[in-house]
mmCIF file with all atom_site columns, C-alpha atoms in Angstrom:
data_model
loop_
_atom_site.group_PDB
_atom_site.id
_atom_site.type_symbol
_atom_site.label_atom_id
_atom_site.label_alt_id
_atom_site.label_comp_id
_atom_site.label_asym_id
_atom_site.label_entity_id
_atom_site.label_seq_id
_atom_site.pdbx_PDB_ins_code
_atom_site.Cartn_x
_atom_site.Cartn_y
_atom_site.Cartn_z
_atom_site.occupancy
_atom_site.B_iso_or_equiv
_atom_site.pdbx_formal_charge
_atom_site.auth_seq_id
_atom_site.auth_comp_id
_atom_site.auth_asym_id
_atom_site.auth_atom_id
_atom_site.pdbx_PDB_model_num
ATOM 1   C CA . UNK M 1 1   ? -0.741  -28.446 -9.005  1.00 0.00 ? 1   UNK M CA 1
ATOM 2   C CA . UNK M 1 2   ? -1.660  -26.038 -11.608 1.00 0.00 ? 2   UNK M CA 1
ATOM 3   C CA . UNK M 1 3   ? -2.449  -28.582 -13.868 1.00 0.00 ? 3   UNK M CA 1
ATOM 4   C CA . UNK M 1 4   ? -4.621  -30.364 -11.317 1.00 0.00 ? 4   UNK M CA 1
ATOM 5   C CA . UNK M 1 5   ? -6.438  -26.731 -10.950 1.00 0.00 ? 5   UNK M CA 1
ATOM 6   C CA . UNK M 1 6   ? -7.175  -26.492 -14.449 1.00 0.00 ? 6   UNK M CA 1
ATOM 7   C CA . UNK M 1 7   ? -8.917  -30.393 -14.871 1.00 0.00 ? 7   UNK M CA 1
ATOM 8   C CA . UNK M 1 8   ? -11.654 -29.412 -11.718 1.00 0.00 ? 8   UNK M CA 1
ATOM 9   C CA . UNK M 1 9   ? -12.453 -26.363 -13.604 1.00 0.00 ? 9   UNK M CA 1
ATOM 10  C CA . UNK M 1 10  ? -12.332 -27.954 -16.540 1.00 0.00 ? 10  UNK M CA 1
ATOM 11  C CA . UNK M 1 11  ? -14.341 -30.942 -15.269 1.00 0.00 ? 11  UNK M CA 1
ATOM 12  C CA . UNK M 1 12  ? -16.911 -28.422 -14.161 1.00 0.00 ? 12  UNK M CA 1
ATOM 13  C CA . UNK M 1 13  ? -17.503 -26.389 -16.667 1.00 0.00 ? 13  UNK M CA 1
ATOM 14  C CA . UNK M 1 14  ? -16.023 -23.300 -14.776 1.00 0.00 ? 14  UNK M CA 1
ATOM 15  C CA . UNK M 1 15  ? -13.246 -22.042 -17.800 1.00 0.00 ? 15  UNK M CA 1
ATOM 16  C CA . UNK M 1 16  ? -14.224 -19.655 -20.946 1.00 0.00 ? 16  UNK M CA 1
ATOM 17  C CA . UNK M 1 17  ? -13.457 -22.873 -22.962 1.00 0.00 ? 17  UNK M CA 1
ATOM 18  C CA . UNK M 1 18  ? -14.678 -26.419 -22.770 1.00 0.00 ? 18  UNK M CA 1
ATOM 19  C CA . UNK M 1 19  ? -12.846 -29.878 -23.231 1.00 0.00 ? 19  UNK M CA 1
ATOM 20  C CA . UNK M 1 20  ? -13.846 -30.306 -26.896 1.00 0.00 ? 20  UNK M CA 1
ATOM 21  C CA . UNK M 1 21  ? -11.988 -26.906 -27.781 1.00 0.00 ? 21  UNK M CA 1
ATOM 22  C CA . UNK M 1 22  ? -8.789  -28.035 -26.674 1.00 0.00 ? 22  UNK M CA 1
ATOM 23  C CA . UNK M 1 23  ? -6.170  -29.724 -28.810 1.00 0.00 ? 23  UNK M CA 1
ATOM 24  C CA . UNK M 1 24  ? -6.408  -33.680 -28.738 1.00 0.00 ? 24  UNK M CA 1
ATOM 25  C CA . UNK M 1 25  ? -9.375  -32.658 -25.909 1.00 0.00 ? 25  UNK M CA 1
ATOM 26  C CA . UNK M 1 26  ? -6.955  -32.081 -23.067 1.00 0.00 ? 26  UNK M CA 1
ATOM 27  C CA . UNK M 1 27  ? -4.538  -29.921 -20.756 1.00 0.00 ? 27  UNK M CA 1
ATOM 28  C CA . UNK M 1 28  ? -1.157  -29.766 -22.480 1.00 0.00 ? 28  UNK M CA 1
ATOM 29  C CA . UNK M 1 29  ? 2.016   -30.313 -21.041 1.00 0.00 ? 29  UNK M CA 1
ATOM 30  C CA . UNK M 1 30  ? 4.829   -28.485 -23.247 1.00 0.00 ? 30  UNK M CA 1
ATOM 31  C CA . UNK M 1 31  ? 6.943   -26.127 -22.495 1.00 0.00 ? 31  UNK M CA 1
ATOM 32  C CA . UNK M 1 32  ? 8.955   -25.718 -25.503 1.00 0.00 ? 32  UNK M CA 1
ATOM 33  C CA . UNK M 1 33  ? 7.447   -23.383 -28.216 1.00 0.00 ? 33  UNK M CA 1
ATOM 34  C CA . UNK M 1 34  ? 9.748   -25.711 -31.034 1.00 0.00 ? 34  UNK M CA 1
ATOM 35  C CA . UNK M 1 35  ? 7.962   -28.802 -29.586 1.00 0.00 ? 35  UNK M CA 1
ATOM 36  C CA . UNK M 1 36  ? 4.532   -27.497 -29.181 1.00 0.00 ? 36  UNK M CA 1
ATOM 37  C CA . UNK M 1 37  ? 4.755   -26.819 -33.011 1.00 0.00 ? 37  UNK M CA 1
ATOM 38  C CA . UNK M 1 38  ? 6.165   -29.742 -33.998 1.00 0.00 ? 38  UNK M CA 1
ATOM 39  C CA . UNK M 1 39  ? 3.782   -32.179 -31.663 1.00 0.00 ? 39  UNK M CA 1
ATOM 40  C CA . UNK M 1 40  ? 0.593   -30.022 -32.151 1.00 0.00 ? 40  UNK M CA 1
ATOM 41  C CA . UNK M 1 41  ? 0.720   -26.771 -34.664 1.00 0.00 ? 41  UNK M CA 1
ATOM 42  C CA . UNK M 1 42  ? 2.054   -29.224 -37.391 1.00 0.00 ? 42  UNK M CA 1
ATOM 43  C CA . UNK M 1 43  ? -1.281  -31.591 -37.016 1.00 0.00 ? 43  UNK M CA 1
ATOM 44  C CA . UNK M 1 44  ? -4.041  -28.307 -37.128 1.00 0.00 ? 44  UNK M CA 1
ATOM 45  C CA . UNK M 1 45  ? -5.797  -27.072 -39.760 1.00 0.00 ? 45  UNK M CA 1
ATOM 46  C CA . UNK M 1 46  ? -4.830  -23.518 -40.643 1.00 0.00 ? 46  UNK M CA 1
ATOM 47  C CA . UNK M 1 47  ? -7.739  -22.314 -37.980 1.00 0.00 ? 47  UNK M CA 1
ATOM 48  C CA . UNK M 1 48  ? -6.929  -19.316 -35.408 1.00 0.00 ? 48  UNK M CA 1
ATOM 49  C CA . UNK M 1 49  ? -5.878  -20.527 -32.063 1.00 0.00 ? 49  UNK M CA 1
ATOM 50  C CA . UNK M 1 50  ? -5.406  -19.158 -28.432 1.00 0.00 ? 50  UNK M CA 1
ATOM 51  C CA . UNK M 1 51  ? -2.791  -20.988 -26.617 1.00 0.00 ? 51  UNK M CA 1
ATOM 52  C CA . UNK M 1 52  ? -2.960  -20.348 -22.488 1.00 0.00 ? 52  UNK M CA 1
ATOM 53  C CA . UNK M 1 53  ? 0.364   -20.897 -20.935 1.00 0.00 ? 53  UNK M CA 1
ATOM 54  C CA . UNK M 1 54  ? -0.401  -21.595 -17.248 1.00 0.00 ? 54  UNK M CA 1
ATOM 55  C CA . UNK M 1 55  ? 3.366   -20.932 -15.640 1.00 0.00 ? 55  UNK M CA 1
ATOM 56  C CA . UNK M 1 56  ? 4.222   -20.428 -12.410 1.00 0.00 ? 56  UNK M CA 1
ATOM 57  C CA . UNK M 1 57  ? 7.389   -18.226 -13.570 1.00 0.00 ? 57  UNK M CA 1
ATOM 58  C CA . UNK M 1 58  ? 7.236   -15.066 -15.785 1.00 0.00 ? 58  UNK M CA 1
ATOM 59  C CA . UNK M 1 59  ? 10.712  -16.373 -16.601 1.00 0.00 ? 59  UNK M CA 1
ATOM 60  C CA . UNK M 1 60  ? 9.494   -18.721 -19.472 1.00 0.00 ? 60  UNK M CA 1
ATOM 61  C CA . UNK M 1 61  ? 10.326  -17.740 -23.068 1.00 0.00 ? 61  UNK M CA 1
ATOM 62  C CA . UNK M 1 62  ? 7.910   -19.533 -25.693 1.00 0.00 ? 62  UNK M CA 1
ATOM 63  C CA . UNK M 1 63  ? 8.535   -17.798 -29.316 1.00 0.00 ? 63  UNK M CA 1
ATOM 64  C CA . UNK M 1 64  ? 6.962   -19.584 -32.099 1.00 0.00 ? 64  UNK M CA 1
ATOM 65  C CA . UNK M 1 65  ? 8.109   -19.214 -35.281 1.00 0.00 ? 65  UNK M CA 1
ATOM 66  C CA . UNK M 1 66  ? 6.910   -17.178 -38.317 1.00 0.00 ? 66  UNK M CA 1
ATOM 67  C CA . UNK M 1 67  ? 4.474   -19.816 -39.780 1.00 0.00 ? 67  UNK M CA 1
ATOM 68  C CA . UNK M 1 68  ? 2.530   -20.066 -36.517 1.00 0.00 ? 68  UNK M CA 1
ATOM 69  C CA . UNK M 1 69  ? 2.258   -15.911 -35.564 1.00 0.00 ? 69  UNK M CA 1
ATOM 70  C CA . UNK M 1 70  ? -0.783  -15.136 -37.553 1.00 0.00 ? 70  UNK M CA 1
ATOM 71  C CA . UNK M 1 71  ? -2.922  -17.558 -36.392 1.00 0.00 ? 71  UNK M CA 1
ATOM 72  C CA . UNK M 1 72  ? -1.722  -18.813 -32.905 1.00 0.00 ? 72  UNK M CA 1
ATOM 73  C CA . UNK M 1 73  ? -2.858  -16.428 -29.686 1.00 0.00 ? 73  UNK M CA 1
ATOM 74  C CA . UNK M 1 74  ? -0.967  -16.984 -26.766 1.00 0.00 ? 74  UNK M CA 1
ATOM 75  C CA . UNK M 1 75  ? -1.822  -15.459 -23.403 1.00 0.00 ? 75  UNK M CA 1
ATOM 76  C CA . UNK M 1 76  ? 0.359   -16.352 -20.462 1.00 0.00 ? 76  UNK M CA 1
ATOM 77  C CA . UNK M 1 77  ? -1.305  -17.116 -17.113 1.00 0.00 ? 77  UNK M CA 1
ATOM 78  C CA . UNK M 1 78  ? 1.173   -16.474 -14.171 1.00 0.00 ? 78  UNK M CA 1
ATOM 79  C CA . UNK M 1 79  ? 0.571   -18.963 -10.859 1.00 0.00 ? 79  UNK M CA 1
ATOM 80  C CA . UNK M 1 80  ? 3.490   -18.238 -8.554  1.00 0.00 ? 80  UNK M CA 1
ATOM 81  C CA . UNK M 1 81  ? 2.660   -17.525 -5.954  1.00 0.00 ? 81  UNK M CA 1
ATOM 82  C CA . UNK M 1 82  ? -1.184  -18.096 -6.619  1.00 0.00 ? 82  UNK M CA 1
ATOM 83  C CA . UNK M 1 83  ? -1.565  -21.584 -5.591  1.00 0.00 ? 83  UNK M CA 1
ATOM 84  C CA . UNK M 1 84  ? -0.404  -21.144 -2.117  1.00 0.00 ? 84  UNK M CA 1
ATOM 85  C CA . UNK M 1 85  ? -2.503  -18.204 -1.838  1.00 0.00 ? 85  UNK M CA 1
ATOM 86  C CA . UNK M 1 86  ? -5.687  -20.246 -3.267  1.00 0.00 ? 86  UNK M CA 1
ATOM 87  C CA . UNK M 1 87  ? -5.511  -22.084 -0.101  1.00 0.00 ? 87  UNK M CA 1
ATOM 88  C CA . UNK M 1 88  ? -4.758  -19.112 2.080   1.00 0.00 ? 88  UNK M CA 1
ATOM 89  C CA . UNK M 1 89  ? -7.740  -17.619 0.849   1.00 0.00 ? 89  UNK M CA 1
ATOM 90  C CA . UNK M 1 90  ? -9.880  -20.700 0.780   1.00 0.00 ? 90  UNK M CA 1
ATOM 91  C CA . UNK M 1 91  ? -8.960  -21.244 4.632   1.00 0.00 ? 91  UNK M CA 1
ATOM 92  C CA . UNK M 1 92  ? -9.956  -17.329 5.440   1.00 0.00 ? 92  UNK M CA 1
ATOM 93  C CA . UNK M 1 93  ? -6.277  -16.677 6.089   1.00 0.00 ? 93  UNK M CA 1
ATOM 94  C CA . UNK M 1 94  ? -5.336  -14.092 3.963   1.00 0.00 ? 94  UNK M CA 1
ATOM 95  C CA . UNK M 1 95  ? -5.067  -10.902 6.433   1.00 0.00 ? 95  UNK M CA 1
ATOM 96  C CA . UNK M 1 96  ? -2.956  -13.089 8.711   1.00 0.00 ? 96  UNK M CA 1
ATOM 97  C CA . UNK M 1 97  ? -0.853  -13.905 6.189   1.00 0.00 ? 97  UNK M CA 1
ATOM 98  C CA . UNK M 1 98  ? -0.363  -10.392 5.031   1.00 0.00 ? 98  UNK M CA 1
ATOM 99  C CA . UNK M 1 99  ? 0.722   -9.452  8.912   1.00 0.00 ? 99  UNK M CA 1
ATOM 100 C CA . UNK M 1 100 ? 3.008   -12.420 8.700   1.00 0.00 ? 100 UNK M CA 1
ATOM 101 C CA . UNK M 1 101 ? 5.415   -11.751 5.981   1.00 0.00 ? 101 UNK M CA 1
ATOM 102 C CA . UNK M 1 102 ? 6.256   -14.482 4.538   1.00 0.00 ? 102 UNK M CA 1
ATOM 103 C CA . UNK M 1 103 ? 6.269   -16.454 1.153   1.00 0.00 ? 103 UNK M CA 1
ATOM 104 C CA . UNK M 1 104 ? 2.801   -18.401 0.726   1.00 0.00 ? 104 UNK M CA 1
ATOM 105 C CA . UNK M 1 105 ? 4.760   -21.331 0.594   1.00 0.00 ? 105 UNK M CA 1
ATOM 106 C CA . UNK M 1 106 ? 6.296   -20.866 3.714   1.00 0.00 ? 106 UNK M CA 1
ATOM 107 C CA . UNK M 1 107 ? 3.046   -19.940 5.495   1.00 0.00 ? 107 UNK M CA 1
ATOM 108 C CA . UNK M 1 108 ? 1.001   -22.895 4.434   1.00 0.00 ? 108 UNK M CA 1
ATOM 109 C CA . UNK M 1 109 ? 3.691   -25.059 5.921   1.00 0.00 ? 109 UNK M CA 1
ATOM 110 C CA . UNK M 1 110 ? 4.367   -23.566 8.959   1.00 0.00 ? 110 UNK M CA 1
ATOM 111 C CA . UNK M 1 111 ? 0.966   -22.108 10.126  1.00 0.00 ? 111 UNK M CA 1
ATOM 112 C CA . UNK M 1 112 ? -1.771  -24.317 8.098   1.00 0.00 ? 112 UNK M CA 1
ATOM 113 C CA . UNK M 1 113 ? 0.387   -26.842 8.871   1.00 0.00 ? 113 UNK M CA 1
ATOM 114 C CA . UNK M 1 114 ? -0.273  -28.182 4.971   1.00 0.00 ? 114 UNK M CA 1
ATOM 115 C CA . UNK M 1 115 ? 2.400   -29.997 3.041   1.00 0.00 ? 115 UNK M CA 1
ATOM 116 C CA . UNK M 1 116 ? 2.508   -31.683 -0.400  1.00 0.00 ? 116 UNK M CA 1
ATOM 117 C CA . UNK M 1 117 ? 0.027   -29.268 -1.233  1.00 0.00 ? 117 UNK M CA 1
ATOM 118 C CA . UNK M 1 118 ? 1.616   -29.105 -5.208  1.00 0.00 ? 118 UNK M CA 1
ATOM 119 C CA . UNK M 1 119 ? 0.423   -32.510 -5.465  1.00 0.00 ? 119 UNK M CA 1
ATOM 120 C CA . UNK M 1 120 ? -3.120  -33.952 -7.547  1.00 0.00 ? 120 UNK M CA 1
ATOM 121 C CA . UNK M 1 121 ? -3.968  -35.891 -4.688  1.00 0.00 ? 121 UNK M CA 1
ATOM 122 C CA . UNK M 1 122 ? -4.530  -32.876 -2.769  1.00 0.00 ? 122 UNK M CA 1
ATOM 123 C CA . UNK M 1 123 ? -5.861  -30.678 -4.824  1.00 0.00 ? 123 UNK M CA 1
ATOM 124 C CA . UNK M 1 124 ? -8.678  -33.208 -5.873  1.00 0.00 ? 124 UNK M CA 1
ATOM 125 C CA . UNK M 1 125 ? -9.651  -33.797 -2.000  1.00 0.00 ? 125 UNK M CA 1
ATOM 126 C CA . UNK M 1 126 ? -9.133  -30.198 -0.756  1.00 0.00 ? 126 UNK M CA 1
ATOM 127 C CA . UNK M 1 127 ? -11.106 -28.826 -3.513  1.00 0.00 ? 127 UNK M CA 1
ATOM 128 C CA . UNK M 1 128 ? -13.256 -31.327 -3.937  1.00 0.00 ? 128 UNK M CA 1
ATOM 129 C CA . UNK M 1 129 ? -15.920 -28.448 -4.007  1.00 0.00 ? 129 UNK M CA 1
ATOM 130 C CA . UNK M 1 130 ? -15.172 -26.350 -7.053  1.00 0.00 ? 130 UNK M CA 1
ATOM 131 C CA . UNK M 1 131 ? -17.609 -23.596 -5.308  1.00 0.00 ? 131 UNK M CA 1
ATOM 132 C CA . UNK M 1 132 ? -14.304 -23.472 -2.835  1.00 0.00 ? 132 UNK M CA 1
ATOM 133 C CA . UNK M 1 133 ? -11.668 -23.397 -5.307  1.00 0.00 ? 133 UNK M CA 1
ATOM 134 C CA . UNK M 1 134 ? -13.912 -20.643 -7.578  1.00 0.00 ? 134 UNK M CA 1
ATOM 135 C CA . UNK M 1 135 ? -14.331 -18.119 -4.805  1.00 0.00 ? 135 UNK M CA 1
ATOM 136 C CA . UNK M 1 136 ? -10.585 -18.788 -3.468  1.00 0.00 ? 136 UNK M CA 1
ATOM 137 C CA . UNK M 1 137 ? -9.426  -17.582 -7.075  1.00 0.00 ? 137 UNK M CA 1
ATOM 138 C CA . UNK M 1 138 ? -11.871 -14.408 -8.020  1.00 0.00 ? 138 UNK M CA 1
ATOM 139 C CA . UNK M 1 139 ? -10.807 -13.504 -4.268  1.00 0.00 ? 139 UNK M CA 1
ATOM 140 C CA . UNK M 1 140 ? -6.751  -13.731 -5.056  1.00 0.00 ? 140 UNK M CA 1
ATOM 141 C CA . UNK M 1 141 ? -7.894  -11.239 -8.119  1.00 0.00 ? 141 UNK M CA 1
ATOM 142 C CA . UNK M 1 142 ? -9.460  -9.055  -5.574  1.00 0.00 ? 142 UNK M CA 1
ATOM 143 C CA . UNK M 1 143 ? -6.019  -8.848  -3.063  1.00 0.00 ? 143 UNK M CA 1
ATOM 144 C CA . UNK M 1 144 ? -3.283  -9.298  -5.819  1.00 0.00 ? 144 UNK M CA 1
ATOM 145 C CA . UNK M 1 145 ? -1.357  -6.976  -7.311  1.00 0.00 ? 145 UNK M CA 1
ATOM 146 C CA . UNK M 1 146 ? -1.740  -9.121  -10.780 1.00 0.00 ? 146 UNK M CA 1
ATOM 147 C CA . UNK M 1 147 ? -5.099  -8.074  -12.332 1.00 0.00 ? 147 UNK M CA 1
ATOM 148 C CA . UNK M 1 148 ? -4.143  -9.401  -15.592 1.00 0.00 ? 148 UNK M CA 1
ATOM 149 C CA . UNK M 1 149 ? -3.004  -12.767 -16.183 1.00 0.00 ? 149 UNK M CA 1
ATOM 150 C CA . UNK M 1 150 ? -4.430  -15.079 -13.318 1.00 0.00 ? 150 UNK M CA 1
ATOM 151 C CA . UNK M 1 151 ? -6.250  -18.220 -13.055 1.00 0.00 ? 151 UNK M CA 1
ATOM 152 C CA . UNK M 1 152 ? -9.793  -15.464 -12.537 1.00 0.00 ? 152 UNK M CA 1
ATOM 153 C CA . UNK M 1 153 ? -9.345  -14.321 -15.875 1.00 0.00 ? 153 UNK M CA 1
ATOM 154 C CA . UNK M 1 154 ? -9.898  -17.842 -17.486 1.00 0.00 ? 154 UNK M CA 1
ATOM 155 C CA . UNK M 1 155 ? -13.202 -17.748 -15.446 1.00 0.00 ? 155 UNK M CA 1
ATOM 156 C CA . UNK M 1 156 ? -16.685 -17.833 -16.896 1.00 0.00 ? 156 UNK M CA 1
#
């Protein structure tokens, strides 16, 4: 789903970057640093670049290699367990979740009664209103214990 996040702010001019400034014009898919270089890095000019990793793990290594540290940026963004809480926020939910104690995941399921919320389909139709989806992130920010390194900081 965080992929699916990232085209409706994307597609509505919402991010600190625009389509044009992304490589081949689009959200990448790549999780391997060796393959990033060798699909993408390889094909660039010798420009500066900022790569945003959006993960939903702070488990994921990506080292690039010598060549590429000078001029390639990268700033991981850290989802887990954000997109649950999106909706929990968007739906008003959030201080009876917090009484609840239990993993977003679980909570969406059992008390919003939401499933297959990870998928495009459902992001598209629930946030069909990027208003929604905008205030549902900056107020995550607000109640997380992550201030650095979430979806808000890739805000305009």
């Amino acid at each position: 789903m965080e992929q699916e996040i990232m085209e409706i702010l994307l597609e509505n001019n919402r991010l600190i970057f625009e389509r044009e400034q992304l490589l081949e014009e689009e959200i990448l898919r790549c999780r391997s640093a060796k393959n990033f270089e060798r699909d993408y890095l390889n094909k660039t000019t010798n420009e500066m670049i900022t790569v945003y990793r959006i993960l939903d793990s702070t488990n994921e290594n990506f080292k690039l290699s010598g060549p590429y540290l000078k001029r390639v940026t990268v700033v991981n963004i850290i989802t887990a367990p954000e997109i649950e809480m999106l909706v929990i926020h968007a739906e008003g939910k959030y201080d009876d979740y917090s009484r609840k104690r239990m993993k977003p995941s679980d909570y969406v399921k059992q008390h919003l009664k939401m499933g297959k919320i990870k998928s495009y389909e459902f992001a598209k139709k629930y946030f069909y209103d990027v208003d929604i989806l905008v205030n549902a992130i900056q107020q995550y920010k607000q109640k997380s214990a992550t201030k650095n390194g979430t979806l808000a900081d890739l805000l305009k």
